[in-house]
Amino acid sequence: MKTEYKPLTPATWADFVTLFGEHGAYGGCWCMYWRETRIEFSQNRGVKNQTAMKTLVDQGIVPGILIYRDDRAIAWVSVAPYEQFPSLERSLNLKRIDKQPFWSIVCFYALPDQRTGILPVLIDQAITYAQDNSARIVEAYPSTVEQRSQAVDRYMGSLKAFLAAGFSLYAQAGNKLVLRKHLD
């Protein structure tokens, strides 16, 4: 099966909504967690977060990519320049470590029937997209705790998958790791 990515734009918005479903993935997140303050996020769960994401997309901001198989959106990766995720900078554990420009991978979501073995594909597509947009460095933030109970527990990816994709440990911050991959 052929897998390809498409940036989230007004043209792919309907596919994003279909993928995330009625509840907006992860209980109304709509992938706004790293874009809002914690108070805003809590108050905006659901439709307000969906509207906030739609506003970003309508403003020409590309907050990530949809992954397609056979012309069907099966997964999402939130990958964009670090500056699009102000909550990373407010985080005690995930603040910018240096002044180098980089992109961040902060979230994955896949349809339940597509989750088995999909993470390496999503990471590869995110790297390709970042590289296609002139990124020189990509960061990721998996947990040091490998939880297997639910997919939502691992929405930021796994250490094993990022290491297999060529990322290296850059820093450890609490229970989060800061991994980097330098792109050619």
Coordinates of N, CA and C in Angstrom, one line a residue:
M1 N 0.8 -1.2 0.0 CA 0.0 0.0 0.0 C 0.9 1.2 0.0
K2 N 0.5 2.2 -0.9 CA 1.3 3.4 -0.9 C 0.9 4.3 0.2
T3 N 1.9 4.9 0.8 CA 1.7 5.9 1.9 C 2.2 7.2 1.5
E4 N 1.5 8.3 1.6 CA 2.0 9.6 1.3 C 1.4 10.6 2.3
Y5 N 2.1 11.8 2.4 CA 1.6 12.8 3.3 C 1.1 14.0 2.5
K6 N 0.2 14.7 3.2 CA -0.3 16.0 2.6 C -0.4 16.9 3.8
P7 N 0.1 18.1 3.6 CA 0.0 19.1 4.7 C -1.5 19.4 5.0
L8 N -1.7 19.8 6.3 CA -3.1 20.2 6.7 C -3.3 21.6 6.2
T9 N -4.2 21.8 5.3 CA -4.5 23.1 4.7 C -6.1 23.1 4.6
P10 N -6.6 24.2 4.1 CA -8.1 24.3 3.9 C -8.5 23.1 3.0
A11 N -7.7 22.8 2.0 CA -8.1 21.7 1.1 C -8.2 20.3 1.7
T12 N -7.4 20.1 2.8 CA -7.4 18.8 3.4 C -8.2 18.8 4.8
W13 N -8.8 19.9 5.1 CA -9.4 20.1 6.4 C -10.5 19.0 6.6
A14 N -11.3 18.8 5.7 CA -12.4 17.8 5.8 C -11.8 16.4 6.2
D15 N -10.7 16.0 5.6 CA -10.1 14.8 5.9 C -9.6 14.7 7.3
F16 N -9.1 15.9 7.8 CA -8.6 16.0 9.2 C -9.8 15.8 10.2
V17 N -10.9 16.4 9.9 CA -12.1 16.3 10.7 C -12.6 14.8 10.7
T18 N -12.6 14.2 9.6 CA -13.1 12.8 9.5 C -12.1 11.9 10.3
L19 N -10.8 12.1 10.1 CA -9.8 11.3 10.9 C -10.0 11.5 12.4
F20 N -10.1 12.7 12.9 CA -10.2 13.0 14.3 C -11.5 12.6 14.9
G21 N -12.6 12.5 14.1 CA -13.9 12.1 14.5 C -14.6 13.1 15.3
E22 N -15.8 12.7 15.7 CA -16.7 13.6 16.5 C -16.1 14.2 17.7
H23 N -15.2 13.5 18.4 CA -14.7 14.0 19.7 C -13.3 14.6 19.6
G24 N -12.8 14.7 18.4 CA -11.6 15.5 18.2 C -10.3 14.8 18.6
A25 N -10.2 13.5 18.6 CA -9.0 12.7 19.0 C -8.6 13.0 20.5
Y26 N -8.3 12.1 21.2 CA -7.9 12.3 22.6 C -8.8 13.2 23.4
G27 N -10.1 13.0 23.3 CA -11.0 13.7 24.1 C -11.2 15.2 23.8
G28 N -11.1 15.6 22.6 CA -11.3 17.0 22.2 C -10.1 17.8 22.1
C29 N -9.0 17.2 21.9 CA -7.7 17.9 21.8 C -7.6 18.7 20.5
W30 N -7.9 18.1 19.4 CA -7.8 18.7 18.1 C -6.4 19.2 17.9
C31 N -5.4 18.6 18.6 CA -4.0 18.8 18.5 C -3.7 20.3 18.8
M32 N -4.3 20.8 19.9 CA -4.1 22.1 20.4 C -3.3 22.2 21.7
Y33 N -3.0 21.0 22.2 CA -2.3 20.9 23.5 C -1.0 21.7 23.6
W34 N -0.2 21.6 22.7 CA 1.1 22.3 22.7 C 1.0 23.7 22.1
R35 N -0.2 24.2 21.7 CA -0.4 25.5 21.1 C -1.1 26.5 22.0
E36 N -1.6 26.0 23.2 CA -2.4 26.8 24.1 C -1.8 26.7 25.5
T37 N -2.2 27.7 26.3 CA -1.8 27.5 27.7 C -2.6 26.3 28.3
R38 N -2.3 25.8 29.4 CA -3.0 24.7 30.0 C -4.5 25.1 30.3
I39 N -4.6 26.3 30.8 CA -6.0 26.8 31.2 C -6.8 26.9 29.9
E40 N -6.2 27.5 28.8 CA -7.0 27.6 27.6 C -7.4 26.2 27.1
F41 N -6.4 25.3 27.1 CA -6.7 24.0 26.6 C -7.8 23.3 27.4
S42 N -7.8 23.4 28.7 CA -8.9 22.8 29.5 C -10.2 23.4 29.2
Q43 N -10.2 24.8 29.0 CA -11.5 25.5 28.7 C -12.0 25.2 27.3
N44 N -11.1 24.9 26.4 CA -11.4 24.8 25.0 C -11.6 23.4 24.5
R45 N -11.5 22.4 25.3 CA -11.7 21.0 24.8 C -12.9 20.9 24.0
G46 N -12.7 20.2 22.9 CA -13.9 19.9 22.0 C -14.0 21.0 20.9
V47 N -15.2 21.5 20.7 CA -15.5 22.4 19.6 C -14.6 23.6 19.6
K48 N -14.3 24.2 20.7 CA -13.5 25.4 20.7 C -12.0 25.1 20.3
N49 N -11.5 23.9 20.6 CA -10.2 23.6 20.1 C -10.2 23.3 18.6
Q50 N -11.3 22.7 18.1 CA -11.5 22.5 16.7 C -11.5 23.8 16.0
T51 N -12.3 24.7 16.5 CA -12.4 26.1 15.9 C -11.0 26.8 15.9
A52 N -10.3 26.6 17.0 CA -8.9 27.2 17.1 C -8.0 26.7 16.0
M53 N -8.0 25.3 15.8 CA -7.2 24.7 14.8 C -7.6 25.2 13.4
K54 N -8.9 25.2 13.2 CA -9.4 25.7 11.9 C -9.0 27.1 11.6
T55 N -8.9 27.9 12.6 CA -8.5 29.3 12.5 C -7.0 29.4 12.0
L56 N -6.2 28.5 12.7 CA -4.8 28.5 12.3 C -4.6 28.1 10.8
V57 N -5.3 27.0 10.4 CA -5.3 26.5 9.1 C -5.8 27.6 8.1
D58 N -6.8 28.3 8.4 CA -7.4 29.3 7.5 C -6.4 30.5 7.4
Q59 N -5.6 30.7 8.4 CA -4.6 31.8 8.3 C -3.4 31.4 7.5
G60 N -3.3 30.2 7.0 CA -2.2 29.7 6.2 C -1.1 29.0 7.0
I61 N -1.3 28.8 8.3 CA -0.4 28.1 9.1 C -0.6 26.6 8.8
V62 N 0.5 25.8 8.6 CA 0.4 24.4 8.4 C 0.9 23.7 9.7
P63 N -0.1 23.2 10.5 CA 0.2 22.7 11.8 C 0.7 21.2 11.8
G64 N 0.7 20.6 10.7 CA 1.2 19.2 10.6 C 0.7 18.6 9.3
I65 N 0.8 17.2 9.3 CA 0.6 16.5 8.1 C -0.4 15.4 8.3
L66 N -1.2 15.1 7.3 CA -2.1 13.9 7.3 C -1.4 12.8 6.5
I67 N -1.5 11.6 6.9 CA -0.9 10.5 6.3 C -2.0 9.7 5.6
Y68 N -1.8 9.4 4.3 CA -2.8 8.8 3.5 C -2.3 7.4 3.0
R69 N -3.3 6.5 3.0 CA -3.1 5.2 2.3 C -4.3 5.0 1.4
D70 N -4.0 4.7 0.1 CA -5.1 4.5 -0.8 C -6.1 5.7 -0.8
D71 N -5.6 6.9 -0.8 CA -6.4 8.1 -0.8 C -7.3 8.3 0.4
R72 N -7.0 7.6 1.5 CA -7.8 7.8 2.8 C -6.8 8.3 3.9
A73 N -7.2 9.3 4.6 CA -6.4 9.8 5.7 C -6.5 8.8 6.8
I74 N -5.3 8.3 7.2 CA -5.3 7.2 8.2 C -4.6 7.7 9.5
A75 N -3.8 8.8 9.4 CA -3.0 9.2 10.5 C -2.7 10.7 10.4
W76 N -2.2 11.2 11.5 CA -1.8 12.6 11.7 C -0.5 12.7 12.4
V77 N 0.3 13.7 12.0 CA 1.6 14.0 12.7 C 1.6 15.5 12.9
S78 N 1.7 16.0 14.1 CA 1.9 17.4 14.4 C 3.4 17.7 14.3
V79 N 3.8 18.3 13.2 CA 5.2 18.6 13.0 C 5.3 20.0 12.3
A80 N 6.0 20.8 12.9 CA 6.1 22.2 12.5 C 7.3 22.9 13.1
P81 N 7.6 24.1 12.7 CA 8.7 24.8 13.4 C 8.3 25.0 14.9
Y82 N 9.3 24.9 15.8 CA 9.2 24.9 17.2 C 8.3 26.1 17.7
E83 N 8.4 27.2 17.0 CA 7.7 28.4 17.4 C 6.2 28.2 17.4
Q84 N 5.7 27.3 16.6 CA 4.3 27.0 16.6 C 3.7 26.4 17.9
F85 N 4.6 26.0 18.8 CA 4.2 25.3 20.0 C 4.7 26.0 21.2
P86 N 4.0 27.1 21.5 CA 4.4 28.0 22.6 C 4.4 27.3 24.0
S87 N 3.6 26.2 24.1 CA 3.6 25.5 25.4 C 4.9 24.7 25.6
L88 N 5.6 24.4 24.6 CA 6.9 23.8 24.8 C 7.8 24.7 25.5
E89 N 7.8 26.0 25.1 CA 8.7 27.0 25.7 C 8.3 27.3 27.1
R90 N 7.0 27.2 27.4 CA 6.5 27.4 28.8 C 6.8 26.2 29.7
S91 N 7.0 25.1 29.1 CA 7.3 23.8 29.9 C 8.6 23.9 30.6
L92 N 8.6 23.4 31.8 CA 9.8 23.3 32.6 C 10.8 22.3 32.0
N93 N 10.3 21.3 31.4 CA 11.1 20.2 30.8 C 11.5 20.3 29.4
L94 N 10.7 21.1 28.6 CA 10.9 21.1 27.1 C 11.2 22.4 26.5
K95 N 11.7 23.4 27.3 CA 12.1 24.7 26.8 C 13.2 24.5 25.8
R96 N 13.3 25.5 24.9 CA 14.4 25.5 23.9 C 15.8 25.4 24.6
I97 N 16.6 24.6 24.1 CA 17.9 24.4 24.8 C 19.0 25.3 24.2
D98 N 18.9 25.6 22.9 CA 19.9 26.4 22.3 C 19.2 27.3 21.2
K99 N 19.9 28.1 20.5 CA 19.3 29.1 19.6 C 19.2 28.6 18.2
Q100 N 19.6 27.3 17.9 CA 19.5 26.8 16.6 C 18.0 26.7 16.2
P101 N 17.7 27.0 14.9 CA 16.3 26.8 14.5 C 16.0 25.3 14.2
F102 N 14.8 24.9 14.6 CA 14.5 23.5 14.5 C 13.0 23.3 14.4
W103 N 12.6 22.1 13.9 CA 11.2 21.7 13.9 C 10.9 20.8 15.0
S104 N 9.7 20.7 15.4 CA 9.3 19.7 16.5 C 8.2 18.8 16.0
I105 N 8.3 17.5 16.5 CA 7.3 16.5 16.3 C 6.7 16.4 17.7
V106 N 5.4 16.8 17.8 CA 4.8 16.7 19.2 C 3.7 15.8 19.4
C107 N 3.1 15.2 18.3 CA 1.9 14.4 18.4 C 1.7 13.5 17.2
F108 N 1.2 12.3 17.6 CA 0.8 11.3 16.5 C -0.6 10.9 16.8
Y109 N -1.4 10.7 15.8 CA -2.7 10.1 15.9 C -2.9 9.2 14.7
A110 N -3.4 8.0 14.9 CA -3.8 7.1 13.8 C -5.1 6.4 14.1
L111 N -5.8 6.1 13.1 CA -7.0 5.3 13.3 C -6.7 4.0 14.0
P112 N -7.6 3.6 14.9 CA -7.3 2.4 15.6 C -6.9 1.2 14.8
D113 N -7.5 1.0 13.6 CA -7.2 -0.2 12.8 C -5.9 0.0 12.0
Q114 N -5.3 1.1 12.1 CA -4.0 1.4 11.4 C -2.8 1.5 12.3
R115 N -3.0 1.4 13.6 CA -1.9 1.7 14.6 C -0.8 0.7 14.6
T116 N -1.0 -0.6 14.3 CA 0.0 -1.6 14.4 C 1.1 -1.3 13.4
G117 N 2.3 -1.0 13.9 CA 3.5 -0.8 13.0 C 3.5 0.5 12.3
I118 N 2.6 1.5 12.6 CA 2.6 2.7 11.8 C 3.6 3.8 12.3
L119 N 4.0 3.7 13.6 CA 4.9 4.8 14.1 C 6.1 5.1 13.2
P120 N 6.9 4.1 12.8 CA 8.0 4.4 11.9 C 7.7 5.1 10.6
V121 N 6.5 4.7 10.1 CA 6.1 5.4 8.9 C 5.7 6.9 9.1
L122 N 5.1 7.1 10.3 CA 4.7 8.5 10.6 C 6.0 9.3 10.9
I123 N 6.9 8.8 11.6 CA 8.2 9.5 11.8 C 8.9 9.8 10.5
D124 N 9.0 8.8 9.6 CA 9.6 9.0 8.3 C 8.9 10.1 7.5
Q125 N 7.6 10.1 7.5 CA 6.9 11.1 6.7 C 7.1 12.5 7.3
A126 N 7.1 12.6 8.7 CA 7.4 13.9 9.3 C 8.7 14.4 9.0
I127 N 9.7 13.5 9.0 CA 11.1 14.0 8.6 C 11.1 14.4 7.2
T128 N 10.5 13.7 6.3 CA 10.5 14.1 4.9 C 9.8 15.4 4.7
Y129 N 8.7 15.6 5.4 CA 8.0 16.9 5.3 C 8.8 18.1 5.8
A130 N 9.4 17.9 7.0 CA 10.3 18.9 7.5 C 11.5 19.2 6.6
Q131 N 12.1 18.2 6.0 CA 13.2 18.4 5.1 C 12.7 19.1 3.8
D132 N 11.5 18.7 3.3 CA 11.0 19.3 2.1 C 10.7 20.8 2.4
N133 N 10.6 21.2 3.6 CA 10.4 22.6 4.0 C 11.6 23.3 4.6
S134 N 12.8 22.8 4.2 CA 14.1 23.4 4.6 C 14.5 23.2 6.0
A135 N 13.9 22.4 6.8 CA 14.3 22.2 8.2 C 15.7 21.5 8.2
R136 N 16.5 21.9 9.1 CA 17.9 21.3 9.2 C 18.0 20.4 10.4
I137 N 17.1 20.6 11.4 CA 17.1 19.8 12.7 C 15.6 19.6 13.0
V138 N 15.3 18.3 13.5 CA 14.0 18.0 14.0 C 14.2 17.4 15.4
E139 N 13.3 17.9 16.3 CA 13.3 17.4 17.7 C 12.0 16.6 17.9
A140 N 12.1 15.7 18.9 CA 11.0 14.9 19.3 C 11.1 14.7 20.8
Y141 N 10.0 14.4 21.5 CA 10.0 14.4 23.0 C 9.3 13.2 23.5
P142 N 9.8 12.0 23.3 CA 9.1 10.8 23.9 C 9.3 10.8 25.4
S143 N 8.5 10.0 26.0 CA 8.6 9.8 27.5 C 9.6 8.8 27.8
T144 N 10.2 8.9 29.0 CA 11.1 7.8 29.4 C 10.3 6.6 29.9
V145 N 9.0 6.8 30.1 CA 8.2 5.7 30.5 C 7.5 5.1 29.3
E146 N 7.8 3.8 29.1 CA 7.2 3.1 27.9 C 5.9 2.5 28.4
Q147 N 4.8 3.2 28.1 CA 3.5 2.8 28.5 C 2.8 2.0 27.3
R148 N 2.2 1.0 27.6 CA 1.6 0.2 26.5 C 0.1 0.0 26.7
S149 N -0.5 0.7 27.7 CA -1.9 0.4 28.0 C -2.9 1.0 26.9
Q150 N -2.6 2.2 26.4 CA -3.5 2.8 25.4 C -2.7 3.6 24.5
A151 N -3.1 3.7 23.3 CA -2.4 4.5 22.3 C -2.2 6.0 22.7
V152 N -3.3 6.5 23.4 CA -3.2 7.9 23.9 C -2.0 8.1 24.8
D153 N -1.6 7.1 25.5 CA -0.5 7.2 26.5 C 0.8 7.5 25.8
R154 N 0.9 7.2 24.5 CA 2.1 7.3 23.7 C 2.0 8.3 22.6
Y155 N 1.2 9.3 22.7 CA 0.9 10.2 21.6 C 2.1 11.0 21.1
M156 N 3.2 11.0 21.9 CA 4.4 11.7 21.5 C 5.4 10.8 20.9
G157 N 5.1 9.5 20.8 CA 6.0 8.5 20.2 C 6.8 7.8 21.2
S158 N 7.6 6.9 20.7 CA 8.4 6.1 21.6 C 9.9 6.3 21.3
L159 N 10.7 6.1 22.3 CA 12.1 6.3 22.2 C 12.7 5.3 21.2
K160 N 12.2 4.1 21.3 CA 12.7 3.0 20.3 C 12.5 3.4 18.9
A161 N 11.3 3.9 18.6 CA 11.0 4.3 17.2 C 11.8 5.5 16.7
F162 N 12.0 6.5 17.6 CA 12.8 7.6 17.2 C 14.3 7.3 17.0
L163 N 14.8 6.4 17.9 CA 16.2 6.0 17.7 C 16.4 5.2 16.5
A164 N 15.5 4.4 16.1 CA 15.5 3.6 14.9 C 15.5 4.5 13.6
A165 N 14.9 5.7 13.8 CA 14.8 6.7 12.7 C 16.0 7.6 12.6
G166 N 17.0 7.3 13.5 CA 18.2 8.1 13.4 C 18.3 9.3 14.4
F167 N 17.3 9.4 15.3 CA 17.4 10.5 16.3 C 18.4 10.1 17.3
S168 N 19.0 11.1 18.0 CA 19.9 10.9 19.1 C 19.5 11.7 20.3
L169 N 19.8 11.2 21.5 CA 19.5 11.9 22.7 C 20.2 13.2 22.8
Y170 N 19.5 14.3 23.0 CA 20.1 15.6 23.1 C 20.1 16.1 24.5
A171 N 19.0 15.7 25.3 CA 18.9 16.1 26.7 C 17.8 15.3 27.3
Q172 N 17.9 15.1 28.6 CA 16.8 14.5 29.4 C 16.2 15.6 30.3
A173 N 14.9 15.7 30.3 CA 14.2 16.7 31.0 C 13.0 16.0 31.8
G174 N 13.3 15.8 33.0 CA 12.3 15.1 33.8 C 12.0 13.7 33.2
N175 N 10.7 13.4 33.0 CA 10.4 12.1 32.4 C 10.3 12.2 30.9
K176 N 10.7 13.3 30.3 CA 10.8 13.5 28.9 C 12.2 13.5 28.4
L177 N 12.4 13.0 27.1 CA 13.6 13.0 26.5 C 13.5 14.1 25.3
V178 N 14.6 14.8 25.1 CA 14.7 15.7 24.0 C 15.6 14.9 23.0
L179 N 15.1 14.5 21.9 CA 15.9 13.9 20.8 C 16.0 14.8 19.6
R180 N 17.1 14.7 18.9 CA 17.3 15.5 17.7 C 17.8 14.6 16.6
K181 N 17.4 15.0 15.4 CA 17.9 14.4 14.2 C 18.4 15.6 13.3
H182 N 19.6 15.6 12.9 CA 20.1 16.6 11.9 C 19.9 16.0 10.5
L183 N 19.3 16.9 9.7 CA 18.9 16.5 8.3 C 20.0 17.0 7.4
D184 N 20.2 16.2 6.3 CA 21.2 16.6 5.3 C 20.6 17.8 4.4

